[in-house]
Tab-separated table of N, CA, C and O in Angstrom:
chain	number	residue	atom	x	y	z
K	1100	MET	N	-19.429	-13.827	31.075
K	1100	MET	CA	-19.218	-14.152	29.243
K	1100	MET	C	-19.234	-15.068	28.491
K	1100	MET	O	-18.854	-16.575	29.308
K	1101	SER	N	-20.227	-15.765	27.825
K	1101	SER	CA	-19.867	-16.726	27.542
K	1101	SER	C	-18.711	-17.404	27.187
K	1101	SER	O	-18.343	-16.684	25.725
K	1102	ALA	N	-18.638	-19.305	26.843
K	1102	ALA	CA	-17.954	-19.630	26.212
K	1102	ALA	C	-18.098	-19.406	24.638
K	1102	ALA	O	-16.982	-18.873	24.054
K	1103	ASP	N	-18.477	-18.935	24.107
K	1103	ASP	CA	-18.962	-19.216	22.509
K	1103	ASP	C	-18.006	-18.019	21.940
K	1103	ASP	O	-18.232	-17.258	21.001
K	1104	ASN	N	-18.249	-16.431	22.953
K	1104	ASN	CA	-17.908	-15.362	22.908
K	1104	ASN	C	-16.553	-14.672	23.817
K	1104	ASN	O	-16.942	-13.772	23.651
K	1105	HIS	N	-15.994	-15.581	23.662
K	1105	HIS	CA	-14.984	-16.001	24.481
K	1105	HIS	C	-14.033	-15.018	23.671
K	1105	HIS	O	-14.025	-15.330	22.472
K	1106	ILE	N	-13.092	-13.465	24.094
K	1106	ILE	CA	-12.871	-12.973	23.239
K	1106	ILE	C	-11.628	-13.753	22.236
K	1106	ILE	O	-11.160	-13.670	21.078
K	1107	ASP	N	-10.551	-14.253	22.786
K	1107	ASP	CA	-10.098	-15.543	22.738
K	1107	ASP	C	-9.724	-16.104	21.663
K	1107	ASP	O	-8.879	-16.936	20.779
K	1108	ARG	N	-11.231	-15.875	21.616
K	1108	ARG	CA	-11.747	-17.725	20.895
K	1108	ARG	C	-12.117	-16.910	19.682
K	1108	ARG	O	-11.678	-17.593	18.583
K	1109	ALA	N	-12.566	-16.348	19.788
K	1109	ALA	CA	-12.823	-14.731	18.283
K	1109	ALA	C	-11.201	-14.418	17.704
K	1109	ALA	O	-11.509	-14.630	16.732
K	1110	LEU	N	-10.352	-14.614	18.834
K	1110	LEU	CA	-9.147	-13.676	18.038
K	1110	LEU	C	-8.305	-15.406	17.726
K	1110	LEU	O	-7.347	-15.254	17.076
K	1111	SER	N	-8.140	-16.092	18.323
K	1111	SER	CA	-7.099	-17.175	18.063
K	1111	SER	C	-8.108	-18.401	18.129
K	1111	SER	O	-8.387	-19.161	18.718
K	1112	PRO	N	-8.495	-18.339	17.000
K	1112	PRO	CA	-9.665	-19.476	16.856
K	1112	PRO	C	-8.930	-21.489	16.375
K	1112	PRO	O	-9.726	-22.273	17.959
K	1113	TRP	N	-7.219	-21.179	16.240
K	1113	TRP	CA	-6.985	-22.339	15.278
K	1113	TRP	C	-6.366	-23.053	16.685
K	1113	TRP	O	-5.235	-23.960	17.339
K	1114	LEU	N	-6.304	-22.652	17.507
K	1114	LEU	CA	-6.256	-22.481	19.507
K	1114	LEU	C	-7.215	-23.410	19.637
K	1114	LEU	O	-6.589	-24.096	21.966
K	1115	TYR	N	-8.058	-23.671	19.845
K	1115	TYR	CA	-8.807	-23.487	20.170
K	1115	TYR	C	-9.404	-25.576	19.764
K	1115	TYR	O	-9.810	-25.042	17.974
K	1116	GLU	N	-9.631	-26.936	20.336
K	1116	GLU	CA	-9.895	-27.933	19.378
K	1116	GLU	C	-11.360	-28.337	20.374
K	1116	GLU	O	-11.116	-28.771	21.104
K	1117	GLY	N	-11.818	-28.783	19.848
K	1117	GLY	CA	-12.746	-28.214	20.652
K	1117	GLY	C	-14.515	-26.984	21.013
K	1117	GLY	O	-13.861	-26.766	21.263
K	1118	ALA	N	-14.487	-27.889	22.726
K	1118	ALA	CA	-15.070	-27.082	23.751
K	1118	ALA	C	-13.857	-26.383	24.515
K	1118	ALA	O	-14.082	-25.640	24.899
K	1119	ASP	N	-12.698	-27.149	24.535
K	1119	ASP	CA	-12.053	-26.446	26.165
K	1119	ASP	C	-11.163	-25.643	25.016
K	1119	ASP	O	-10.431	-25.427	24.171
K	1120	PRO	N	-10.884	-24.776	25.992
K	1120	PRO	CA	-9.998	-24.031	26.265
K	1120	PRO	C	-8.537	-24.178	25.978
K	1120	PRO	O	-7.681	-25.331	26.432
K	1121	PRO	N	-7.778	-23.332	25.305
K	1121	PRO	CA	-5.814	-24.238	25.264
K	1121	PRO	C	-5.382	-24.034	26.676
K	1121	PRO	O	-6.515	-23.216	27.873
K	1122	ALA	N	-4.457	-24.947	26.732
K	1122	ALA	CA	-3.472	-24.350	27.943
K	1122	ALA	C	-2.922	-23.572	28.317
K	1122	ALA	O	-3.201	-22.610	27.855
K	1123	ALA	N	-3.081	-22.663	29.718
K	1123	ALA	CA	-3.163	-22.087	29.600
K	1123	ALA	C	-0.981	-21.316	29.233
K	1123	ALA	O	0.250	-21.803	29.607
K	1124	GLU	N	-0.750	-20.660	28.400
K	1124	GLU	CA	0.448	-20.398	27.380
K	1124	GLU	C	0.334	-18.925	27.289
K	1124	GLU	O	-0.781	-18.824	27.267
K	1125	PRO	N	1.900	-18.134	26.518
K	1125	PRO	CA	1.343	-17.161	25.880
K	1125	PRO	C	0.410	-16.567	25.039
K	1125	PRO	O	0.372	-17.589	23.969
K	1126	ALA	N	-0.719	-15.789	25.524
K	1126	ALA	CA	-1.373	-15.954	24.620
K	1126	ALA	C	-0.874	-15.239	22.587
K	1126	ALA	O	0.254	-14.800	22.859
K	1127	GLU	N	-1.336	-15.633	21.769
K	1127	GLU	CA	-0.874	-15.730	20.413
K	1127	GLU	C	-2.102	-15.401	19.551
K	1127	GLU	O	-2.787	-16.336	19.443
K	1128	THR	N	-2.068	-14.260	19.647
K	1128	THR	CA	-3.157	-14.302	17.891
K	1128	THR	C	-2.460	-14.150	15.710
K	1128	THR	O	-3.211	-14.640	15.687
K	1129	ARG	N	-0.774	-14.677	16.622
K	1129	ARG	CA	-1.178	-14.558	14.921
K	1129	ARG	C	-0.618	-13.093	14.114
K	1129	ARG	O	-0.553	-13.157	12.806
K	1130	LEU	N	-1.645	-12.334	14.142
K	1130	LEU	CA	-1.852	-10.742	13.365
K	1130	LEU	C	-0.607	-10.251	13.213
K	1130	LEU	O	-0.276	-10.300	12.109
K	1131	LEU	N	0.580	-10.607	13.904
K	1131	LEU	CA	2.280	-10.004	14.033
K	1131	LEU	C	3.284	-10.456	15.010
K	1131	LEU	O	3.832	-10.303	15.196
K	1132	SER	N	2.477	-11.754	14.379
K	1132	SER	CA	3.359	-13.072	15.377
K	1132	SER	C	5.177	-12.916	15.215
K	1132	SER	O	4.864	-13.422	13.741
K	1133	ALA	N	6.275	-13.307	16.240
K	1133	ALA	CA	7.255	-13.282	15.919
K	1133	ALA	C	7.692	-14.849	15.191
K	1133	ALA	O	8.821	-15.055	14.354
K	1134	ALA	N	6.822	-15.440	15.845
K	1134	ALA	CA	6.366	-17.250	15.254
K	1134	ALA	C	5.179	-17.681	14.098
K	1134	ALA	O	5.289	-18.401	13.647
K	1135	ALA	N	5.213	-16.067	13.267
K	1135	ALA	CA	4.871	-16.472	12.400
K	1135	ALA	C	4.835	-17.133	11.371
K	1135	ALA	O	6.333	-17.642	10.805
K	1136	ALA	N	4.113	-17.886	10.764
K	1136	ALA	CA	4.948	-18.922	9.208
K	1136	ALA	C	6.008	-18.558	8.192
K	1136	ALA	O	5.891	-17.336	7.897
K	1137	PRO	N	6.876	-18.843	7.797
K	1137	PRO	CA	7.678	-18.658	7.146
K	1137	PRO	C	7.177	-17.697	5.520
K	1137	PRO	O	6.111	-18.574	5.371
K	1138	GLY	N	7.690	-16.710	5.384
K	1138	GLY	CA	7.291	-16.207	4.020
K	1138	GLY	C	5.767	-14.864	4.417
K	1138	GLY	O	5.909	-14.150	3.717
K	1139	ALA	N	6.111	-15.197	6.214
K	1139	ALA	CA	4.915	-14.094	6.411
K	1139	ALA	C	5.776	-12.544	6.372
K	1139	ALA	O	7.252	-12.844	6.581
K	1140	VAL	N	4.737	-11.512	6.245
K	1140	VAL	CA	5.555	-10.363	6.314
K	1140	VAL	C	5.424	-9.618	7.616
K	1140	VAL	O	4.536	-9.944	8.249
K	1141	ARG	N	6.044	-9.191	8.508
K	1141	ARG	CA	6.416	-8.752	9.788
K	1141	ARG	C	5.877	-6.913	9.961
K	1141	ARG	O	6.879	-6.494	8.677
K	1142	LEU	N	4.949	-6.781	9.906
K	1142	LEU	CA	4.985	-5.397	9.962
K	1142	LEU	C	5.542	-4.631	10.585
K	1142	LEU	O	5.146	-4.572	11.608
K	1143	THR	N	5.800	-3.064	10.790
K	1143	THR	CA	6.712	-2.386	10.952
K	1143	THR	C	7.077	-0.567	10.660
K	1143	THR	O	6.170	-0.446	9.669
K	1144	PRO	N	7.229	-0.442	11.073
K	1144	PRO	CA	7.210	1.266	10.386
K	1144	PRO	C	8.157	1.119	9.394
K	1144	PRO	O	8.431	1.636	8.241
K	1145	GLU	N	9.583	0.170	10.065
K	1145	GLU	CA	10.683	0.060	8.422
K	1145	GLU	C	10.194	-0.421	7.383
K	1145	GLU	O	9.953	0.620	6.709
K	1146	THR	N	9.036	-1.296	7.891
K	1146	THR	CA	8.698	-2.043	6.543
K	1146	THR	C	7.107	-1.060	5.783
K	1146	THR	O	7.538	-1.122	4.487
K	1147	LEU	N	6.851	0.059	5.938
K	1147	LEU	CA	5.849	0.516	5.642
K	1147	LEU	C	6.929	1.655	4.914
K	1147	LEU	O	6.371	2.250	3.505
K	1148	LEU	N	8.305	2.419	5.751
K	1148	LEU	CA	8.525	3.324	4.796
K	1148	LEU	C	9.491	2.613	3.526
K	1148	LEU	O	9.569	3.015	2.813
K	1149	SER	N	10.240	1.525	3.726
K	1149	SER	CA	10.248	0.233	2.817
K	1149	SER	C	9.160	0.693	1.291
K	1149	SER	O	9.219	0.595	0.622
K	1150	ALA	N	8.149	-0.346	2.157
K	1150	ALA	CA	7.127	0.084	0.922
K	1150	ALA	C	6.845	1.619	0.240
K	1150	ALA	O	6.220	1.936	-1.013
K	1151	ALA	N	6.558	2.677	0.681
K	1151	ALA	CA	6.551	3.955	0.660
K	1151	ALA	C	7.859	4.157	-0.527
K	1151	ALA	O	7.723	5.138	-1.549
K	1152	ALA	N	8.792	3.650	0.081
K	1152	ALA	CA	10.445	4.163	-0.947
K	1152	ALA	C	10.121	3.290	-2.889
K	1152	ALA	O	10.202	3.352	-3.218
K	1153	ARG	N	9.567	1.634	-2.406
K	1153	ARG	CA	8.693	1.215	-3.570
K	1153	ARG	C	8.027	1.751	-4.262
K	1153	ARG	O	8.408	1.697	-5.787
K	1154	LEU	N	7.296	2.196	-4.009
K	1154	LEU	CA	5.968	3.037	-4.123
K	1154	LEU	C	5.976	4.062	-5.334
K	1154	LEU	O	6.147	4.590	-5.952
K	1155	GLU	N	7.499	4.747	-5.142
K	1155	GLU	CA	7.240	5.927	-5.069
K	1155	GLU	C	8.747	5.615	-6.259
K	1155	GLU	O	8.857	6.690	-7.873
K	1156	GLY	N	9.416	4.872	-5.969
K	1156	GLY	CA	11.073	4.053	-7.318
K	1156	GLY	C	9.298	3.716	-8.221
K	1156	GLY	O	9.787	3.941	-10.030
K	1157	LEU	N	8.210	3.248	-8.119
K	1157	LEU	CA	7.655	2.463	-9.045
K	1157	LEU	C	6.852	4.026	-10.315
K	1157	LEU	O	6.736	3.596	-11.005
K	1158	ARG	N	6.675	5.225	-9.717
K	1158	ARG	CA	5.913	6.065	-9.996
K	1158	ARG	C	7.068	6.222	-10.712
K	1158	ARG	O	6.451	7.183	-11.954
K	1159	ALA	N	8.021	6.669	-10.358
K	1159	ALA	CA	9.099	6.889	-11.543
K	1159	ALA	C	9.670	6.140	-12.511
K	1159	ALA	O	9.644	7.231	-13.512
K	1160	GLU	N	9.175	5.134	-12.530
K	1160	GLU	CA	9.460	4.322	-13.681
K	1160	GLU	C	8.218	4.860	-14.076
K	1160	GLU	O	8.748	4.771	-15.559
K	1161	ALA	N	7.011	4.830	-13.917
K	1161	ALA	CA	5.710	4.572	-14.808
K	1161	ALA	C	5.719	6.007	-15.418
K	1161	ALA	O	5.687	6.343	-16.874
K	1162	SER	N	6.596	7.155	-14.788
K	1162	SER	CA	6.235	8.523	-15.570
K	1162	SER	C	7.383	8.429	-16.611
K	1162	SER	O	7.088	8.907	-17.478
K	1163	ALA	N	8.848	7.934	-16.454
K	1163	ALA	CA	9.354	7.824	-17.239
K	1163	ALA	C	8.801	6.757	-18.097
K	1163	ALA	O	9.138	7.667	-19.361
K	1164	ASP	N	8.691	6.034	-18.721
K	1164	ASP	CA	8.585	5.598	-18.779
K	1164	ASP	C	7.568	5.554	-20.351
K	1164	ASP	O	7.393	5.769	-21.204
K	1165	VAL	N	5.958	5.967	-20.379
K	1165	VAL	CA	5.164	6.149	-20.354
K	1165	VAL	C	5.755	7.935	-21.040
K	1165	VAL	O	4.908	7.994	-22.237
K	1166	ASN	N	5.615	9.138	-20.150
K	1166	ASN	CA	6.138	9.774	-20.736
K	1166	ASN	C	7.499	10.080	-21.780
K	1166	ASN	O	6.653	10.568	-23.493
K	1167	ALA	N	7.996	8.975	-21.810
K	1167	ALA	CA	9.664	8.986	-23.044
K	1167	ALA	C	8.465	8.589	-24.325
K	1167	ALA	O	8.083	8.588	-25.553
K	1168	ALA	N	7.030	7.716	-23.454
K	1168	ALA	CA	7.231	7.378	-24.895
K	1168	ALA	C	5.813	7.820	-25.570
K	1168	ALA	O	5.484	8.162	-27.093
K	1169	LEU	N	4.912	8.438	-24.766
K	1169	LEU	CA	4.447	9.569	-25.223
K	1169	LEU	C	5.669	10.843	-25.590
K	1169	LEU	O	4.426	11.805	-26.941
K	1170	LYS	N	6.222	10.975	-25.516
K	1170	LYS	CA	6.808	12.246	-25.775
K	1170	LYS	C	7.424	11.472	-27.475
K	1170	LYS	O	7.226	12.429	-28.835
K	1171	ASP	N	7.788	10.325	-27.818
K	1171	ASP	CA	8.502	9.612	-28.765
K	1171	ASP	C	7.071	9.550	-30.274
K	1171	ASP	O	6.961	9.639	-31.141
K	1172	SER	N	5.641	9.405	-29.515
K	1172	SER	CA	5.195	10.137	-30.359
K	1172	SER	C	3.912	10.706	-30.528
K	1172	SER	O	3.364	11.215	-31.532
K	1173	ASP	N	4.252	12.277	-30.800
K	1173	ASP	CA	4.124	13.561	-30.545
K	1173	ASP	C	3.837	13.343	-31.896
K	1173	ASP	O	5.494	13.551	-32.512
K	1174	HIS	N	3.432	13.979	-32.549
K	1174	HIS	CA	3.771	15.212	-33.688
K	1174	HIS	C	4.201	13.809	-34.989
K	1174	HIS	O	4.572	14.179	-35.557
K	1175	VAL	N	3.288	12.620	-34.798
K	1175	VAL	CA	3.866	11.562	-35.473
K	1175	VAL	C	3.651	11.932	-36.635
K	1175	VAL	O	1.953	12.175	-37.372
K	1176	ASN	N	3.764	11.378	-37.932
K	1176	ASN	CA	3.281	12.078	-39.545
K	1176	ASN	C	1.982	10.436	-39.689
K	1176	ASN	O	2.870	9.688	-39.777
K	1177	ILE	N	1.297	11.048	-39.406
K	1177	ILE	CA	0.195	9.453	-40.000
K	1177	ILE	C	0.090	10.102	-41.183
K	1177	ILE	O	0.143	8.561	-41.627
K	1178	GLY	N	-0.584	10.260	-42.253
K	1178	GLY	CA	-0.160	9.844	-42.930
K	1178	GLY	C	-1.620	10.904	-43.100
K	1178	GLY	O	-1.527	11.691	-42.781
K	1179	ARG	N	-2.459	10.505	-44.376
K	1179	ARG	CA	-3.377	11.077	-45.016
K	1179	ARG	C	-4.422	11.403	-44.244
K	1179	ARG	O	-5.873	11.894	-44.783
K	1180	ASN	N	-4.870	11.084	-43.820
K	1180	ASN	CA	-5.820	10.163	-42.898
K	1180	ASN	C	-6.214	10.705	-41.972
K	1180	ASN	O	-5.954	10.945	-40.994
K	1181	LEU	N	-7.518	11.535	-41.862
K	1181	LEU	CA	-7.266	12.668	-40.701
K	1181	LEU	C	-8.426	12.191	-39.776
K	1181	LEU	O	-8.139	12.074	-38.786
K	1182	GLN	N	-9.279	10.492	-40.262
K	1182	GLN	CA	-9.781	9.793	-39.053
K	1182	GLN	C	-8.990	9.357	-38.276
K	1182	GLN	O	-8.703	9.378	-37.288
K	1183	LEU	N	-7.780	8.503	-38.423
K	1183	LEU	CA	-5.975	7.659	-38.416
K	1183	LEU	C	-5.712	9.121	-37.074
K	1183	LEU	O	-5.218	8.443	-36.429
K	1184	THR	N	-5.382	9.840	-37.592
K	1184	THR	CA	-4.594	10.325	-37.186
K	1184	THR	C	-5.368	11.567	-35.815
K	1184	THR	O	-4.648	11.348	-34.657
K	1185	LYS	N	-6.657	11.765	-36.614
K	1185	LYS	CA	-7.401	12.316	-34.607
K	1185	LYS	C	-8.050	10.999	-33.638
K	1185	LYS	O	-7.257	10.639	-32.445
K	1186	ALA	N	-7.762	9.593	-34.200
K	1186	ALA	CA	-8.041	9.049	-33.081
K	1186	ALA	C	-6.889	8.414	-32.468
K	1186	ALA	O	-6.135	8.395	-31.555
K	1187	VAL	N	-5.241	8.777	-32.537
K	1187	VAL	CA	-4.094	8.468	-32.099
K	1187	VAL	C	-3.719	9.615	-31.645
K	1187	VAL	O	-3.371	9.354	-30.495
K	1188	GLU	N	-4.135	10.958	-32.009
K	1188	GLU	CA	-4.106	11.591	-31.144
K	1188	GLU	C	-5.170	11.597	-29.657
K	1188	GLU	O	-4.721	12.368	-28.441
K	1189	HIS	N	-6.247	11.572	-30.428
K	1189	HIS	CA	-7.347	11.452	-29.006
K	1189	HIS	C	-6.446	9.796	-27.846
K	1189	HIS	O	-6.472	10.216	-26.402
K	1190	VAL	N	-5.742	8.712	-28.379
K	1190	VAL	CA	-5.648	8.087	-27.551
K	1190	VAL	C	-4.335	8.532	-26.660
K	1190	VAL	O	-4.058	8.219	-25.482
K	1191	HIS	N	-3.208	9.437	-27.522
K	1191	HIS	CA	-2.314	10.034	-26.916
K	1191	HIS	C	-3.089	10.508	-25.804
K	1191	HIS	O	-2.371	11.002	-24.884
K	1192	GLU	N	-3.264	12.528	-25.878
K	1192	GLU	CA	-4.051	12.234	-24.624
K	1192	GLU	C	-4.718	11.665	-23.861
K	1192	GLU	O	-4.505	12.030	-22.304
K	1193	ARG	N	-5.578	10.376	-24.010
K	1193	ARG	CA	-6.511	9.656	-22.535
K	1193	ARG	C	-5.415	9.097	-22.132
K	1193	ARG	O	-5.275	8.950	-21.365
K	1194	TRP	N	-3.668	9.024	-22.546
K	1194	TRP	CA	-2.838	7.942	-21.504
K	1194	TRP	C	-1.615	9.005	-20.946
K	1194	TRP	O	-1.926	9.176	-20.248
K	1195	GLY	N	-1.612	10.159	-21.199
K	1195	GLY	CA	-2.385	11.104	-21.108
K	1195	GLY	C	-2.803	11.745	-19.656
K	1195	GLY	O	-2.287	11.488	-18.482
K	1196	GLU	N	-3.535	11.543	-19.995
K	1196	GLU	CA	-4.604	11.321	-18.362
K	1196	GLU	C	-4.509	10.612	-17.973
K	1196	GLU	O	-4.245	11.401	-16.370
K	1197	LYS	N	-4.751	9.435	-17.894
K	1197	LYS	CA	-4.752	8.732	-17.075
K	1197	LYS	C	-3.320	8.030	-16.938
K	1197	LYS	O	-2.990	7.619	-14.962
K	1198	LEU	N	-1.864	8.761	-17.492
K	1198	LEU	CA	-0.731	8.545	-16.450
K	1198	LEU	C	-0.881	9.698	-15.373
K	1198	LEU	O	-0.509	9.100	-13.892
K	1199	LYS	N	-1.568	10.976	-15.619
K	1199	LYS	CA	-1.406	12.145	-14.592
K	1199	LYS	C	-2.357	11.464	-13.623
K	1199	LYS	O	-1.687	12.271	-12.287
K	1200	HIS	N	-3.349	10.962	-12.980
K	1200	HIS	CA	-4.044	10.337	-12.158
K	1200	HIS	C	-3.174	9.044	-11.781
K	1200	HIS	O	-3.986	9.212	-10.510
K	1201	LEU	N	-2.926	8.764	-12.711
K	1201	LEU	CA	-2.020	7.179	-11.913
K	1201	LEU	C	-1.063	8.364	-10.663
K	1201	LEU	O	-0.780	7.041	-10.288
K	1202	LEU	N	-0.128	8.666	-11.356
K	1202	LEU	CA	0.701	9.001	-11.383
K	1202	LEU	C	0.055	9.994	-9.594
K	1202	LEU	O	0.732	9.953	-7.890
K	1203	GLU	N	-0.584	10.625	-10.004
K	1203	GLU	CA	-0.916	11.593	-8.087
K	1203	GLU	C	-1.737	10.406	-7.273
K	1203	GLU	O	-1.700	11.128	-6.435
K	1204	ASP	N	-2.046	9.336	-8.397
K	1204	ASP	CA	-2.938	7.970	-6.748
K	1204	ASP	C	-1.192	7.516	-6.546
K	1204	ASP	O	-1.471	7.506	-4.741
K	1205	MET	N	-0.045	7.219	-7.219
K	1205	MET	CA	0.454	6.857	-6.055
K	1205	MET	C	1.583	7.481	-5.373
K	1205	MET	O	2.005	7.052	-4.407
K	1206	ASP	N	1.347	8.935	-5.412
K	1206	ASP	CA	2.228	10.285	-4.845
K	1206	ASP	C	0.619	10.124	-3.519
K	1206	ASP	O	1.597	9.376	-2.289
K	1207	ASP	N	-0.053	9.861	-4.037
K	1207	ASP	CA	-0.754	9.913	-2.346
K	1207	ASP	C	-0.943	8.668	-1.721
K	1207	ASP	O	-1.051	9.107	-0.287
K	1208	ARG	N	-1.085	7.458	-1.830
K	1208	ARG	CA	-0.461	6.032	-1.163
K	1208	ARG	C	0.834	6.358	-1.047
K	1208	ARG	O	0.991	6.551	0.559
K	1209	ALA	N	1.561	7.102	-1.292
K	1209	ALA	CA	3.238	6.779	-0.933
K	1209	ALA	C	2.998	8.156	0.344
K	1209	ALA	O	3.721	7.765	1.636
K	1210	GLY	N	2.959	8.748	0.271
K	1210	GLY	CA	2.399	10.079	1.110
K	1210	GLY	C	1.484	9.211	3.047
K	1210	GLY	O	1.935	9.451	3.960
K	1211	ARG	N	0.147	7.895	2.423
K	1211	ARG	CA	-0.624	8.079	3.312
K	1211	ARG	C	0.880	7.051	4.194
K	1211	ARG	O	0.183	6.543	5.248
K	1212	ILE	N	1.712	6.143	3.389
K	1212	ILE	CA	2.562	5.160	4.144
K	1212	ILE	C	3.108	5.677	4.897
K	1212	ILE	O	3.517	5.232	5.767
K	1213	ARG	N	3.815	6.945	3.785
K	1213	ARG	CA	5.141	7.481	5.235
K	1213	ARG	C	4.515	8.122	6.792
K	1213	ARG	O	4.781	7.974	7.700
K	1214	LYS	N	3.379	9.308	6.009
K	1214	LYS	CA	2.429	9.574	7.258
K	1214	LYS	C	2.334	8.419	8.435
K	1214	LYS	O	2.158	8.143	9.675
K	1215	ALA	N	1.240	7.079	8.845
K	1215	ALA	CA	1.284	5.859	9.373
K	1215	ALA	C	2.531	5.412	10.102
K	1215	ALA	O	1.968	5.062	10.444
K	1216	ALA	N	3.831	5.375	9.086
K	1216	ALA	CA	5.307	4.899	9.577
K	1216	ALA	C	4.981	6.195	10.466
K	1216	ALA	O	6.111	5.897	11.525
K	1217	THR	N	5.037	6.595	10.313
K	1217	THR	CA	5.598	8.297	10.653
K	1217	THR	C	4.628	8.755	12.607
K	1217	THR	O	4.872	8.057	13.023
K	1218	ASN	N	3.420	8.776	12.499
K	1218	ASN	CA	2.367	8.399	13.552
K	1218	ASN	C	2.863	7.200	14.295
K	1218	ASN	O	2.999	7.253	15.655
K	1219	TRP	N	3.377	6.114	13.024
K	1219	TRP	CA	3.231	4.453	14.394
K	1219	TRP	C	4.782	5.363	15.720
K	1219	TRP	O	4.483	4.561	16.555
K	1220	GLN	N	5.592	5.396	14.817
K	1220	GLN	CA	6.683	6.088	15.496
K	1220	GLN	C	6.786	6.688	16.498
K	1220	GLN	O	7.159	6.758	17.317
K	1221	GLU	N	6.267	7.618	15.652
K	1221	GLU	CA	5.517	8.833	17.320
K	1221	GLU	C	4.970	8.532	18.176
K	1221	GLU	O	5.116	8.337	19.958
K	1222	ASN	N	3.719	7.511	18.150
K	1222	ASN	CA	3.365	6.836	19.042
K	1222	ASN	C	3.564	5.738	19.901
K	1222	ASN	O	3.427	5.775	21.171
K	1223	GLU	N	4.922	5.279	19.647
K	1223	GLU	CA	5.947	3.937	19.982
K	1223	GLU	C	6.564	5.080	20.791
K	1223	GLU	O	6.846	4.852	22.508
K	1224	GLN	N	6.911	5.880	20.341
K	1224	GLN	CA	7.672	6.598	21.256
K	1224	GLN	C	7.338	7.544	22.208
K	1224	GLN	O	7.697	7.975	23.468
K	1225	ALA	N	5.469	7.581	22.492
K	1225	ALA	CA	5.294	8.115	23.153
K	1225	ALA	C	4.922	7.692	24.571
K	1225	ALA	O	5.506	7.882	25.692
K	1226	VAL	N	4.767	6.180	23.305
K	1226	VAL	CA	4.217	4.942	24.542
K	1226	VAL	C	5.043	4.858	25.814
K	1226	VAL	O	5.269	4.577	27.499
K	1227	THR	N	5.957	4.825	24.810
K	1227	THR	CA	7.411	4.320	25.572
K	1227	THR	C	8.315	5.481	26.582
K	1227	THR	O	7.392	5.458	27.839
K	1228	LYS	N	7.823	6.931	26.520
K	1228	LYS	CA	8.069	7.884	27.189
K	1228	LYS	C	6.977	8.217	28.313
K	1228	LYS	O	7.520	8.165	29.971
K	1229	ALA	N	5.943	7.542	27.949
K	1229	ALA	CA	4.634	7.466	29.116
K	1229	ALA	C	5.758	6.397	30.052
K	1229	ALA	O	4.957	6.471	31.599
K	1230	LEU	N	6.050	5.315	29.840
K	1230	LEU	CA	5.303	3.872	30.932
K	1230	LEU	C	7.086	4.479	31.648
K	1230	LEU	O	7.156	3.702	32.078
K	1231	ILE	N	8.476	4.881	30.678
K	1231	ILE	CA	9.616	5.254	31.593
K	1231	ILE	C	9.400	6.324	32.935
K	1231	ILE	O	9.493	6.277	33.766
K	1232	ARG	N	8.065	6.878	32.832
K	1232	ARG	CA	7.856	7.758	33.730
K	1232	ARG	C	7.671	7.866	35.301
K	1232	ARG	O	8.219	8.321	36.088
K	1233	LYS	N	6.803	5.936	34.845
K	1233	LYS	CA	6.008	6.070	35.749
K	1233	LYS	C	7.142	4.803	37.289
K	1233	LYS	O	7.498	4.168	36.611
């Protein structure tokens, strides 16, 4: 493998100054480094589960707020102008459709995040169990 195609150079370009390889130290990619910059997010199954819970909370808030607004505008007496009444009804229907799609999307994403966290935990347990046996 040539120096230009070295995997460590590709994963950790900041460790190389010029053409010289870095000193022999523990490898660091900074992808999930414990020494990550302040404010960096450390990804763990618990972080994913927390994100899923927050998304579910946002979903509940969006559902409650938009449904309350739609309910408040149901059968509002607009007046004698039929075109205005039809326009308000159309907007009302569109908001209902958009809310439905948004909530479905949020449910789907929260479910996928939870599944990823569960799979991660199961994989770590399987690897740990396999390594302990040997």
